[in-house]
mmCIF file with all atom_site columns, C-alpha atoms in Angstrom:
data_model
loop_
_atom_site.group_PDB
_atom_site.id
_atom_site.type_symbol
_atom_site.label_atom_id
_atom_site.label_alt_id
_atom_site.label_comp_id
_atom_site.label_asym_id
_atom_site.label_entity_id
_atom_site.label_seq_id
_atom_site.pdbx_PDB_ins_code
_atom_site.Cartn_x
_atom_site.Cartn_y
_atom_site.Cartn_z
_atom_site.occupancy
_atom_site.B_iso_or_equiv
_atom_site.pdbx_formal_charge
_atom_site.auth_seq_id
_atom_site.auth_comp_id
_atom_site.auth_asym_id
_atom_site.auth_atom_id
_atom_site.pdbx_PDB_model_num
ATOM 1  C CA . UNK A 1 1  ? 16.593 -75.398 161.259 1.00 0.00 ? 250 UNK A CA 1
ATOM 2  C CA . UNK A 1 2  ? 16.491 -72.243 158.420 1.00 0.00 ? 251 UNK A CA 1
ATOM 3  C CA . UNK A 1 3  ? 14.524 -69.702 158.217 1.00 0.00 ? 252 UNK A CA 1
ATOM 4  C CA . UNK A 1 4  ? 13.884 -68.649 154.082 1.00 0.00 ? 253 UNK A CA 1
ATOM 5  C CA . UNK A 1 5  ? 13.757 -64.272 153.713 1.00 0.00 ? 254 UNK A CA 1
ATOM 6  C CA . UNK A 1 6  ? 12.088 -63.938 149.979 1.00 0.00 ? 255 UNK A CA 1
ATOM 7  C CA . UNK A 1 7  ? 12.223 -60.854 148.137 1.00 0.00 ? 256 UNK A CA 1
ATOM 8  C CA . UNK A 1 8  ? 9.520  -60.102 145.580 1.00 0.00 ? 257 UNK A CA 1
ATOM 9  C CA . UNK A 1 9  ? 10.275 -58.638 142.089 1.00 0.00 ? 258 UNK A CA 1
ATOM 10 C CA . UNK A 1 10 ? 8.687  -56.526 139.563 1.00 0.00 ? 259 UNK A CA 1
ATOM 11 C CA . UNK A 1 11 ? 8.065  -60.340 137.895 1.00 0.00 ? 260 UNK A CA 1
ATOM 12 C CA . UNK A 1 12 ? 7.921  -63.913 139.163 1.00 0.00 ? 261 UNK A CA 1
ATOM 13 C CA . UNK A 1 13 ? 11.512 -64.502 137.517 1.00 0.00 ? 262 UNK A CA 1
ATOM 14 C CA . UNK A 1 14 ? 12.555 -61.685 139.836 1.00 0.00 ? 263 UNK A CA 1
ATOM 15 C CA . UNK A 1 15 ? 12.025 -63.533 143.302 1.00 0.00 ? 264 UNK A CA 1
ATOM 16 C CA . UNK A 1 16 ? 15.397 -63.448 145.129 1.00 0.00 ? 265 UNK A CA 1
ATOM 17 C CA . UNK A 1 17 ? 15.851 -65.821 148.326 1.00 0.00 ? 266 UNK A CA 1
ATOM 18 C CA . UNK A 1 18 ? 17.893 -65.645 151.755 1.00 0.00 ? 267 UNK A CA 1
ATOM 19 C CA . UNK A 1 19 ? 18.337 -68.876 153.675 1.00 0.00 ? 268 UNK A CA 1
ATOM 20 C CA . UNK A 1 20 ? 19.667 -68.616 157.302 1.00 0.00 ? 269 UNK A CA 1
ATOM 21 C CA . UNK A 1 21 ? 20.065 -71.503 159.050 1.00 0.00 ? 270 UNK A CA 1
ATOM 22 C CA . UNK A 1 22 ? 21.687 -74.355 161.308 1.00 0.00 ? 271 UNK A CA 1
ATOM 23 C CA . UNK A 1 23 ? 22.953 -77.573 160.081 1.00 0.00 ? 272 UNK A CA 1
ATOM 24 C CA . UNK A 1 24 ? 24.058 -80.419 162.368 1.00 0.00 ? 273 UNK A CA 1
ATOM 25 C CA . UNK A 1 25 ? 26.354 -81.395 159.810 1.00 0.00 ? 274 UNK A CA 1
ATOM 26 C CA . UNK A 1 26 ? 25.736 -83.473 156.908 1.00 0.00 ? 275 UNK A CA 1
ATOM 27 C CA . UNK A 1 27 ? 27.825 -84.213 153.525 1.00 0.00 ? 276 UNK A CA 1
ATOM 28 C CA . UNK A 1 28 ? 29.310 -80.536 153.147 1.00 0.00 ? 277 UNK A CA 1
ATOM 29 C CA . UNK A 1 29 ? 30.616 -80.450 156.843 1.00 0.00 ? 278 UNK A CA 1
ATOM 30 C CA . UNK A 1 30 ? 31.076 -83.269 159.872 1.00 0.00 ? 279 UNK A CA 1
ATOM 31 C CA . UNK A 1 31 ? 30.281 -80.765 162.331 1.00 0.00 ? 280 UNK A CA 1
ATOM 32 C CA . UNK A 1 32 ? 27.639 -77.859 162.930 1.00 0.00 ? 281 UNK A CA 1
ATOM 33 C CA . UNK A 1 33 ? 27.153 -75.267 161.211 1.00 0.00 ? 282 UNK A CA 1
ATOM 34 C CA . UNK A 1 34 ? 25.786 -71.934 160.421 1.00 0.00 ? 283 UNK A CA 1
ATOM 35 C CA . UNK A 1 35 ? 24.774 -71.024 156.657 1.00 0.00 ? 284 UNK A CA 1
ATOM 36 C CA . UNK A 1 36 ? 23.849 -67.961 155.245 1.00 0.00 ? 285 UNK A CA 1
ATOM 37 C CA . UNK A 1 37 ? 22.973 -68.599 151.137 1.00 0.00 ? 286 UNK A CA 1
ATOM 38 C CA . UNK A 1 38 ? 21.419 -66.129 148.865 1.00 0.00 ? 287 UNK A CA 1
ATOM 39 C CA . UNK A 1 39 ? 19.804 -67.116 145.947 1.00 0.00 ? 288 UNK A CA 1
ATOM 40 C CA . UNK A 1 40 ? 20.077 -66.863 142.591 1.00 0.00 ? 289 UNK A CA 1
ATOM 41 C CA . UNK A 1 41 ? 23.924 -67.981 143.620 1.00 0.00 ? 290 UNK A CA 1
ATOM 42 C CA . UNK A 1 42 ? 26.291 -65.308 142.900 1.00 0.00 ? 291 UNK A CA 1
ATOM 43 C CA . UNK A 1 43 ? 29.014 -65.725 140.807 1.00 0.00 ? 292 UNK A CA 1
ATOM 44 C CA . UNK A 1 44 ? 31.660 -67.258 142.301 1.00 0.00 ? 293 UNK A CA 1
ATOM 45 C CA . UNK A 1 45 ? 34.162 -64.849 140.520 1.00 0.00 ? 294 UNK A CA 1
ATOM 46 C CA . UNK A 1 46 ? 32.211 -61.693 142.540 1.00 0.00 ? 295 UNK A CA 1
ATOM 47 C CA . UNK A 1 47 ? 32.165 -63.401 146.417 1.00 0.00 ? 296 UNK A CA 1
ATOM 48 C CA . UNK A 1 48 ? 33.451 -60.573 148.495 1.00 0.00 ? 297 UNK A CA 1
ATOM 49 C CA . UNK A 1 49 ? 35.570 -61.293 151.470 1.00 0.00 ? 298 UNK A CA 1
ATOM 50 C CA . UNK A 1 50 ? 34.003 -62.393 154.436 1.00 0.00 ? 299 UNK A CA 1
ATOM 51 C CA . UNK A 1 51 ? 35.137 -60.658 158.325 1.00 0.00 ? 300 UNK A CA 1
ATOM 52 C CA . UNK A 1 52 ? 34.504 -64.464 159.132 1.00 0.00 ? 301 UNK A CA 1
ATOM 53 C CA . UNK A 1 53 ? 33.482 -67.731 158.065 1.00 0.00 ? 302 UNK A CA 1
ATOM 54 C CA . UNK A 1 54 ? 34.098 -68.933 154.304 1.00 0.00 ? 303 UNK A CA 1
ATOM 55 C CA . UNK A 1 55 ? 32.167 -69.276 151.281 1.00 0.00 ? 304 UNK A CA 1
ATOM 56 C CA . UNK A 1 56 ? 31.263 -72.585 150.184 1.00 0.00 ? 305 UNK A CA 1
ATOM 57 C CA . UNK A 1 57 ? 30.631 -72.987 146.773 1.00 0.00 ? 306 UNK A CA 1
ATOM 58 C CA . UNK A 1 58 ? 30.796 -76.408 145.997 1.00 0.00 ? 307 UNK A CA 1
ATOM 59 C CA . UNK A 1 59 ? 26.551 -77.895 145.250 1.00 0.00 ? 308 UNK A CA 1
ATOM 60 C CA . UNK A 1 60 ? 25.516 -74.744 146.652 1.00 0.00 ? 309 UNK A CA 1
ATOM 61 C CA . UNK A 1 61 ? 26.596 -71.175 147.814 1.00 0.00 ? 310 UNK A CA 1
ATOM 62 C CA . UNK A 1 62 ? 26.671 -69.918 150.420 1.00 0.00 ? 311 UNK A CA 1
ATOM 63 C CA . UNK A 1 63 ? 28.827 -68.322 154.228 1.00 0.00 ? 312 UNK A CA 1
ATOM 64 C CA . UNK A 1 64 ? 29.162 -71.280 156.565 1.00 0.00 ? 313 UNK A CA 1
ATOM 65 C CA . UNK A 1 65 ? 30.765 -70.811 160.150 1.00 0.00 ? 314 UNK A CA 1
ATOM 66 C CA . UNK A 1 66 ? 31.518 -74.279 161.783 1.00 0.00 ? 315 UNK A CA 1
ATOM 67 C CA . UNK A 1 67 ? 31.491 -74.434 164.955 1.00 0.00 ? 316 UNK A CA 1
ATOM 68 C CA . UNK A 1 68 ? 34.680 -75.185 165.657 1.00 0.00 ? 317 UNK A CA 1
ATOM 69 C CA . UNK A 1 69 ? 35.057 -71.603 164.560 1.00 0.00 ? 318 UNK A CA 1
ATOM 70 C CA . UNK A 1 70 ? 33.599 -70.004 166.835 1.00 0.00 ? 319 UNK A CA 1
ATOM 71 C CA . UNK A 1 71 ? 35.733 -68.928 169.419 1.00 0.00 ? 320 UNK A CA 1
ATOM 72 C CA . UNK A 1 72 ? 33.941 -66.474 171.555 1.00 0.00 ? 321 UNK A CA 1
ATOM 73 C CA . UNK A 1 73 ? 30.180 -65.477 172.435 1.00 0.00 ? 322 UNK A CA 1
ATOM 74 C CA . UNK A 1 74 ? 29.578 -62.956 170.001 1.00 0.00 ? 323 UNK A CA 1
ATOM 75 C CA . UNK A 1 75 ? 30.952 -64.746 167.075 1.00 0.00 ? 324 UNK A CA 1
ATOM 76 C CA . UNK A 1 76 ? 27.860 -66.303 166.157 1.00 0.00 ? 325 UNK A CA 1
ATOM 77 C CA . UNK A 1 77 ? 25.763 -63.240 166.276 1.00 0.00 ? 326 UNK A CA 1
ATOM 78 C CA . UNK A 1 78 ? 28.652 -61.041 164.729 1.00 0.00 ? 327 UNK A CA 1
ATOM 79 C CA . UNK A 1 79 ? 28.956 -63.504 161.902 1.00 0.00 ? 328 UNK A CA 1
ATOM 80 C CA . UNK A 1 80 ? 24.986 -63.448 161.119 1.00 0.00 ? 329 UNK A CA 1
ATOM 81 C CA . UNK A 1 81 ? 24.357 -59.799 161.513 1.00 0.00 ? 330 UNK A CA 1
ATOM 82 C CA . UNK A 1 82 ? 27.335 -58.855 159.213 1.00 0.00 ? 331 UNK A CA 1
ATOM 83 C CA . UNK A 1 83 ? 27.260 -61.612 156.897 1.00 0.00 ? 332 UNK A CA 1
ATOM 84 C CA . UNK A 1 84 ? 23.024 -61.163 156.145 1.00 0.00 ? 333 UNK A CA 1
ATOM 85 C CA . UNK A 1 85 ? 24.346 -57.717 155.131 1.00 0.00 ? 334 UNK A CA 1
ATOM 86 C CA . UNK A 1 86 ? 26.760 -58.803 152.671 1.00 0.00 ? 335 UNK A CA 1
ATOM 87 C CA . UNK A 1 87 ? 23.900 -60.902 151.072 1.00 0.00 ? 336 UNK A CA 1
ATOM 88 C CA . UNK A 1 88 ? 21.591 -58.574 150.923 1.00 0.00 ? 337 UNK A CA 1
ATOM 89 C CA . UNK A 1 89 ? 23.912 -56.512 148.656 1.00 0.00 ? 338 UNK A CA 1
ATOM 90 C CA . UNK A 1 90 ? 24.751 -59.597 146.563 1.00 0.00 ? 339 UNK A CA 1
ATOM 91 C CA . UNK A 1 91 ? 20.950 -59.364 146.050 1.00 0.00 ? 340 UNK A CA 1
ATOM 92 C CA . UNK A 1 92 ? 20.636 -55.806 145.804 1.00 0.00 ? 341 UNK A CA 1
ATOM 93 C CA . UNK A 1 93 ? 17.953 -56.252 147.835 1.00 0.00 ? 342 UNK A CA 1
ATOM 94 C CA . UNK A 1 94 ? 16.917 -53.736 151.182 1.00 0.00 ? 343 UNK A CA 1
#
């Protein structure tokens, strides 16, 4: 389950992307997981620090939080609201 934010440019080659979403788990993690992955990828040399969660940067880019991470109520929500901020300035996007 993701939900895709897209960002027009100036120019077609200018469309930025923000996927949010849910995975059940697959090949990247055994377990559910939350994913927050701009596009065009940053480089890997300029990910900031998260507050939580970790980059993954091997196929794709992106924050995941697992589930296992997620150790009270507001961690999820925390993790979204904070981390969509932190992509939006990877973007430089509003």
């Amino acid at each position: 389950m993701a939900t895709l934010m897209t960002y027009a440019g100036p120019t077609e080659a200018d469309i930025k992307y923000l996927g949010v979403g849910l995975s059940p788990g697959d090949l990247s993690y055994s377990e559910p997981y939350w994913y927050i992955s701009p596009y065009p990828y940053p480089e890997l040399s300029n990910l900031p620090a998260l507050e939580s969660g970790n980059w993954h940067t091997d196929h794709w880019v992106g924050a995941v939080l697992k589930a296992t991470q997620i150790t009270k109520a507001e961690d999820l929500p925390v993790f979204i609201d904070r981390t969509v901020s932190v992509a939006k300035q990877i973007l430089s996007v509003p």
